[in-house]
XYZ file of C-alpha atoms in Angstrom:
392
model
C 122.967 -184.910 207.303
C 121.566 -186.535 210.444
C 119.780 -189.871 210.340
C 116.398 -188.284 211.216
C 116.788 -185.592 208.558
C 117.666 -188.223 205.962
C 114.637 -190.295 206.944
C 112.392 -187.260 206.561
C 113.845 -186.511 203.120
C 113.128 -190.069 202.047
C 109.552 -189.780 203.287
C 109.017 -186.497 201.439
C 110.258 -188.200 198.274
C 107.965 -191.181 198.878
C 104.883 -188.966 199.258
C 105.704 -187.015 196.096
C 106.198 -190.230 194.138
C 102.899 -191.648 195.463
C 101.022 -188.517 194.338
C 102.569 -188.657 190.876
C 101.816 -192.362 190.567
C 98.174 -191.839 191.558
C 97.588 -189.030 189.071
C 99.795 -190.628 186.420
C 101.705 -187.502 185.482
C 105.083 -185.825 185.767
C 103.421 -182.437 185.214
C 102.058 -180.022 187.812
C 99.524 -181.626 190.204
C 97.006 -179.107 191.634
C 95.575 -179.323 195.121
C 91.971 -179.694 193.962
C 90.969 -178.837 190.392
C 87.348 -179.056 189.177
C 86.248 -181.839 186.839
C 84.210 -180.393 183.977
C 83.253 -181.885 180.631
C 80.381 -182.885 178.373
C 77.593 -183.058 180.993
C 78.366 -179.498 182.057
C 78.547 -178.265 178.454
C 75.116 -179.743 177.744
C 73.346 -178.093 180.677
C 75.126 -174.779 180.101
C 74.151 -174.778 176.422
C 70.569 -175.573 177.355
C 70.562 -172.725 179.873
C 71.991 -170.311 177.306
C 69.415 -171.366 174.722
C 66.640 -170.758 177.247
C 67.892 -167.148 177.760
C 67.229 -167.580 181.516
C 70.792 -167.048 182.681
C 70.191 -164.910 185.780
C 68.426 -165.765 189.036
C 65.239 -167.105 187.451
C 65.158 -170.456 185.674
C 64.441 -174.132 186.079
C 68.008 -175.101 186.955
C 67.930 -173.078 190.175
C 64.827 -174.950 191.322
C 66.253 -178.295 190.201
C 69.576 -177.716 191.936
C 67.837 -176.738 195.184
C 65.731 -179.911 195.053
C 68.782 -182.083 194.366
C 70.560 -180.610 197.390
C 67.531 -181.042 199.633
C 67.073 -184.652 198.563
C 70.758 -185.523 198.904
C 71.284 -183.964 202.339
C 67.883 -184.902 203.721
C 66.964 -181.263 204.345
C 63.364 -180.184 203.912
C 64.346 -176.882 202.262
C 67.269 -175.517 200.246
C 67.972 -171.972 199.054
C 70.642 -171.391 196.393
C 72.828 -168.302 196.871
C 75.772 -166.603 195.184
C 78.490 -168.104 197.409
C 79.109 -169.800 200.726
C 80.132 -166.617 202.516
C 76.850 -164.930 201.754
C 75.052 -168.133 202.664
C 76.577 -167.910 206.142
C 75.658 -164.235 206.326
C 72.074 -165.029 205.335
C 71.876 -167.953 207.759
C 73.074 -165.818 210.652
C 70.653 -163.090 209.637
C 67.569 -165.312 209.599
C 68.359 -166.950 212.962
C 68.346 -163.484 214.480
C 71.953 -162.286 214.849
C 71.981 -158.525 215.435
C 74.639 -155.789 215.664
C 76.788 -156.044 218.811
C 75.880 -159.707 219.350
C 78.564 -162.317 219.962
C 78.791 -165.441 217.814
C 80.793 -168.475 218.925
C 82.981 -170.163 216.341
C 86.398 -171.729 215.847
C 89.637 -169.915 215.159
C 90.877 -172.682 212.860
C 88.756 -171.912 209.815
C 88.743 -170.047 206.522
C 88.306 -166.313 207.032
C 84.828 -166.341 205.453
C 83.393 -167.849 208.630
C 84.451 -164.862 210.717
C 83.774 -162.344 207.948
C 80.146 -163.419 207.677
C 79.716 -162.675 211.380
C 81.303 -159.234 211.037
C 79.064 -158.416 208.062
C 76.192 -158.371 210.538
C 78.173 -156.044 212.839
C 78.462 -158.841 215.373
C 81.756 -160.162 216.754
C 83.166 -163.693 216.702
C 84.350 -165.451 219.836
C 87.092 -167.925 218.954
C 87.099 -171.317 220.662
C 89.431 -174.286 220.303
C 89.016 -177.243 217.959
C 88.874 -180.919 218.795
C 92.019 -183.027 218.318
C 90.108 -185.779 216.507
C 87.483 -183.951 214.438
C 89.538 -180.757 213.748
C 86.280 -178.820 214.083
C 84.825 -176.894 217.004
C 85.461 -178.679 220.301
C 82.257 -179.530 222.162
C 84.270 -179.606 225.380
C 85.688 -176.124 224.785
C 82.210 -174.839 223.901
C 80.623 -176.292 227.022
C 83.415 -175.045 229.271
C 83.175 -171.502 227.886
C 79.404 -171.364 228.257
C 79.376 -172.833 231.754
C 82.134 -170.556 233.049
C 81.576 -167.286 231.211
C 77.857 -166.939 230.499
C 74.464 -166.869 232.167
C 70.852 -166.976 230.984
C 68.986 -163.686 231.426
C 65.437 -163.220 230.139
C 65.828 -166.337 228.012
C 69.023 -165.127 226.329
C 72.600 -166.304 226.728
C 74.689 -163.385 227.978
C 78.454 -163.106 228.232
C 78.948 -162.282 231.892
C 81.929 -159.930 231.600
C 80.766 -157.834 228.645
C 76.989 -158.138 229.023
C 76.670 -158.916 225.304
C 74.186 -161.469 223.957
C 75.554 -164.683 222.452
C 73.011 -165.287 219.724
C 74.539 -168.026 217.572
C 77.295 -170.579 217.130
C 79.044 -171.472 213.848
C 80.869 -174.819 213.970
C 82.790 -175.732 210.807
C 83.256 -179.234 209.402
C 86.966 -178.852 208.694
C 88.211 -180.253 205.353
C 85.034 -182.363 205.169
C 85.588 -184.083 208.537
C 82.423 -183.850 210.618
C 82.725 -182.221 214.030
C 80.841 -183.572 217.051
C 77.839 -181.695 215.782
C 75.112 -183.528 217.725
C 76.688 -182.611 221.034
C 77.411 -179.048 219.899
C 73.757 -178.562 218.957
C 72.604 -180.018 222.297
C 74.891 -177.684 224.255
C 73.842 -174.635 222.248
C 70.133 -175.303 222.525
C 70.526 -175.732 226.280
C 71.867 -172.159 226.321
C 69.293 -170.783 223.837
C 71.921 -170.339 221.107
C 71.121 -170.904 217.424
C 73.432 -173.128 215.361
C 74.514 -172.265 211.817
C 76.653 -175.107 210.463
C 79.510 -174.072 208.213
C 79.298 -177.115 205.961
C 81.101 -175.365 203.104
C 83.636 -178.179 202.702
C 81.477 -181.147 203.645
C 79.089 -182.019 200.818
C 78.925 -185.817 200.972
C 80.065 -186.004 204.607
C 77.967 -187.777 207.213
C 77.951 -187.998 210.988
C 76.067 -190.830 212.672
C 74.545 -191.607 209.245
C 73.073 -188.108 208.904
C 74.382 -185.580 206.421
C 76.244 -182.577 207.751
C 74.432 -179.258 207.548
C 71.058 -180.465 208.839
C 71.836 -180.913 212.543
C 71.635 -177.206 213.372
C 69.039 -174.561 212.621
C 70.702 -173.802 209.287
C 73.550 -175.315 207.274
C 75.550 -173.701 204.485
C 77.511 -175.323 201.633
C 79.963 -173.836 199.138
C 80.381 -174.649 195.437
C 83.530 -172.658 194.770
C 85.805 -173.906 191.984
C 87.919 -175.896 194.427
C 85.037 -177.709 196.119
C 83.959 -181.322 195.599
C 81.063 -180.082 193.446
C 81.365 -176.712 191.753
C 79.054 -174.162 190.200
C 81.978 -171.812 189.547
C 80.808 -169.709 192.464
C 77.780 -170.393 194.588
C 76.432 -171.718 197.832
C 73.377 -173.351 199.349
C 71.521 -172.744 202.590
C 69.635 -175.788 203.910
C 67.220 -176.058 206.820
C 64.330 -178.116 208.134
C 62.593 -174.968 209.335
C 60.064 -173.711 206.786
C 59.925 -170.200 208.292
C 63.709 -169.794 208.128
C 63.767 -171.099 204.553
C 61.044 -168.705 203.406
C 62.723 -165.766 205.115
C 66.112 -166.662 203.624
C 64.701 -166.876 200.110
C 62.763 -163.640 200.611
C 65.856 -161.758 201.807
C 67.971 -163.230 198.997
C 65.567 -161.829 196.392
C 65.549 -158.200 197.612
C 62.459 -158.922 199.749
C 60.255 -158.447 196.717
C 56.591 -159.210 197.336
C 55.446 -161.617 194.580
C 53.415 -159.860 191.911
C 53.102 -160.168 188.150
C 54.355 -156.635 187.502
C 54.578 -154.440 190.622
C 57.869 -153.823 192.463
C 56.998 -153.834 196.144
C 59.555 -154.675 198.857
C 58.859 -155.067 202.574
C 62.356 -155.377 204.133
C 65.849 -154.065 203.643
C 67.265 -157.014 201.759
C 69.852 -158.298 199.309
C 70.393 -159.683 195.824
C 71.965 -163.024 196.732
C 70.262 -165.554 194.459
C 72.383 -168.001 192.486
C 72.169 -167.373 188.706
C 70.497 -170.070 186.627
C 73.722 -170.393 184.629
C 75.638 -171.460 187.737
C 72.841 -173.773 188.823
C 72.948 -175.479 185.427
C 76.573 -176.297 186.114
C 75.602 -177.649 189.536
C 72.884 -179.922 188.141
C 75.394 -181.512 185.766
C 77.960 -181.849 188.540
C 75.398 -183.632 190.698
C 75.219 -186.436 188.151
C 78.909 -187.076 188.903
C 78.858 -186.633 192.680
C 78.622 -190.324 193.637
C 81.642 -191.113 191.444
C 83.574 -188.145 192.862
C 82.963 -189.350 196.416
C 83.910 -192.927 195.626
C 87.186 -191.876 194.001
C 88.075 -189.463 196.798
C 87.496 -192.107 199.460
C 89.725 -194.521 197.547
C 92.417 -191.843 197.426
C 92.075 -191.383 201.182
C 92.732 -195.101 201.649
C 95.896 -194.771 199.565
C 97.139 -191.873 201.676
C 96.246 -193.667 204.895
C 98.108 -196.808 203.795
C 101.108 -194.672 202.846
C 101.015 -192.884 206.182
C 101.193 -196.152 208.092
C 104.698 -196.695 206.677
C 106.008 -193.233 207.533
C 107.435 -192.168 210.887
C 107.465 -188.360 210.651
C 103.716 -187.863 210.215
C 100.198 -189.201 210.658
C 97.189 -189.011 208.329
C 94.039 -187.131 209.356
C 91.144 -189.527 209.844
C 88.289 -187.829 211.689
C 85.762 -189.168 214.194
C 84.765 -192.821 214.220
C 81.099 -191.835 213.932
C 81.809 -189.744 210.839
C 82.022 -190.595 207.148
C 84.116 -187.798 205.567
C 83.997 -186.743 201.942
C 87.800 -186.283 202.123
C 87.510 -182.963 200.339
C 91.140 -182.387 201.252
C 93.370 -185.100 202.645
C 95.609 -183.846 205.415
C 98.785 -185.132 206.988
C 100.096 -184.028 210.372
C 103.849 -183.706 210.841
C 105.218 -184.340 214.318
C 107.726 -181.497 213.881
C 106.634 -178.095 212.458
C 110.053 -177.677 210.829
C 109.515 -180.888 208.872
C 106.096 -179.591 207.785
C 107.744 -176.455 206.397
C 110.408 -178.488 204.590
C 107.721 -180.619 202.988
C 105.700 -177.591 201.858
C 108.761 -176.031 200.252
C 109.999 -179.174 198.521
C 106.652 -180.470 197.292
C 105.640 -177.131 195.775
C 109.097 -176.712 194.228
C 108.645 -180.113 192.559
C 105.231 -179.271 191.096
C 103.029 -180.913 193.729
C 100.654 -178.263 195.071
C 100.357 -178.614 198.838
C 99.025 -176.131 201.350
C 99.012 -175.593 205.120
C 95.821 -174.942 207.033
C 94.578 -171.384 207.305
C 96.265 -168.903 209.591
C 94.069 -169.097 212.724
C 91.689 -166.164 212.961
C 93.085 -164.929 216.280
C 96.499 -164.606 214.594
C 95.150 -162.209 211.959
C 95.502 -158.492 212.655
C 91.835 -157.932 211.832
C 90.652 -160.398 214.505
C 93.418 -160.310 217.121
C 91.336 -158.366 219.651
C 88.304 -160.670 219.620
C 87.287 -162.660 222.666
C 88.744 -166.159 222.702
C 89.266 -169.229 224.825
C 92.398 -171.330 225.130
C 93.465 -172.285 221.604
C 96.127 -174.889 222.263
C 94.899 -177.507 219.769
C 94.199 -174.839 217.163
C 97.771 -173.594 217.213
C 99.212 -177.120 217.354
C 97.362 -178.211 214.206
C 97.997 -174.941 212.351
C 101.739 -175.496 212.720
C 101.741 -179.116 211.555
C 99.035 -179.918 208.971
C 99.614 -180.100 205.223
C 96.840 -180.650 202.684
C 97.774 -183.015 199.844
C 96.363 -183.086 196.284
C 92.855 -184.478 196.616
C 91.034 -183.827 193.345
C 89.541 -186.523 191.154
C 91.188 -187.724 187.945
C 88.953 -185.960 185.454
C 88.204 -187.590 182.097
C 85.724 -185.010 180.869
């Protein structure tokens, strides 16, 4: 065995031992398990006793208000999941069939799927080396070189198609350069829908993610920092967008004590009260979750300073991440693959980043820019166990 290979093996062992020491177990360590206990049981029991377990009930309203207050948004609309929140956000900002929507290739497939649900097409741009989210430089370069403004709309010069919106994603809870992205997009009359699915508790320049653009969307899937089992939340400072989103999410039913009148083709996307009850209880724990996850990030960062085969993801200086998932970046893709195999074999659940969208068969023909940083990161990043130590 060569000296470098031996050194890498020692570092893999050191990371595995550090994870086991942190979680205090020799058993399987999941990537990010939810923490559920007595607070959640109490609100769920109360919801069950109330009989309001579907989309009407006080917990939905309470959860929306908690999210608005925490993020600083003026309005929040609870929905069934993050994917449909993105769909709804794109819908209310005006995305139409055959439009183009700018986004990043390095993302979970839901980002692109939400665009396709509206019969629009994604345009995949590169990510930033430091934020891991949409590159403001790549965005500006694409718009300056490949688009023009016609009749107040941004048009892709070669295809003649309208670019109606942009969906930057705050990757793993690390904020992208969202202020600059919004400025560039507004200069080109493009709406911004922030994919903040992974970034509850993340801030950029002391402002919460999700409220820089026209709309922001969060996810509360079982693996997120706060879970409602399934669920999502659309936030916005625009009262008209909020009202339209809520109207469309409730089948566009015109309020009335007994009549069923609907004025738009719409959807049943409201979060059930049962899920919201779970979210309200989880909110009481959120500050502790964030504190513990940031302490874990310090442990990983300190560990990474001693290792030679990798670096630890840190994000932008102006950002305060929630460290939803801690990531390490191997210098050599082969070493990344060795680590994935050995850590999972030894009961430490680790995962690579998503396969970039332009590498998927379903999206390989979409328009795209140069994706050098996207492909570099996709070959080298590993996500380490990042959940909290749950005590019920």
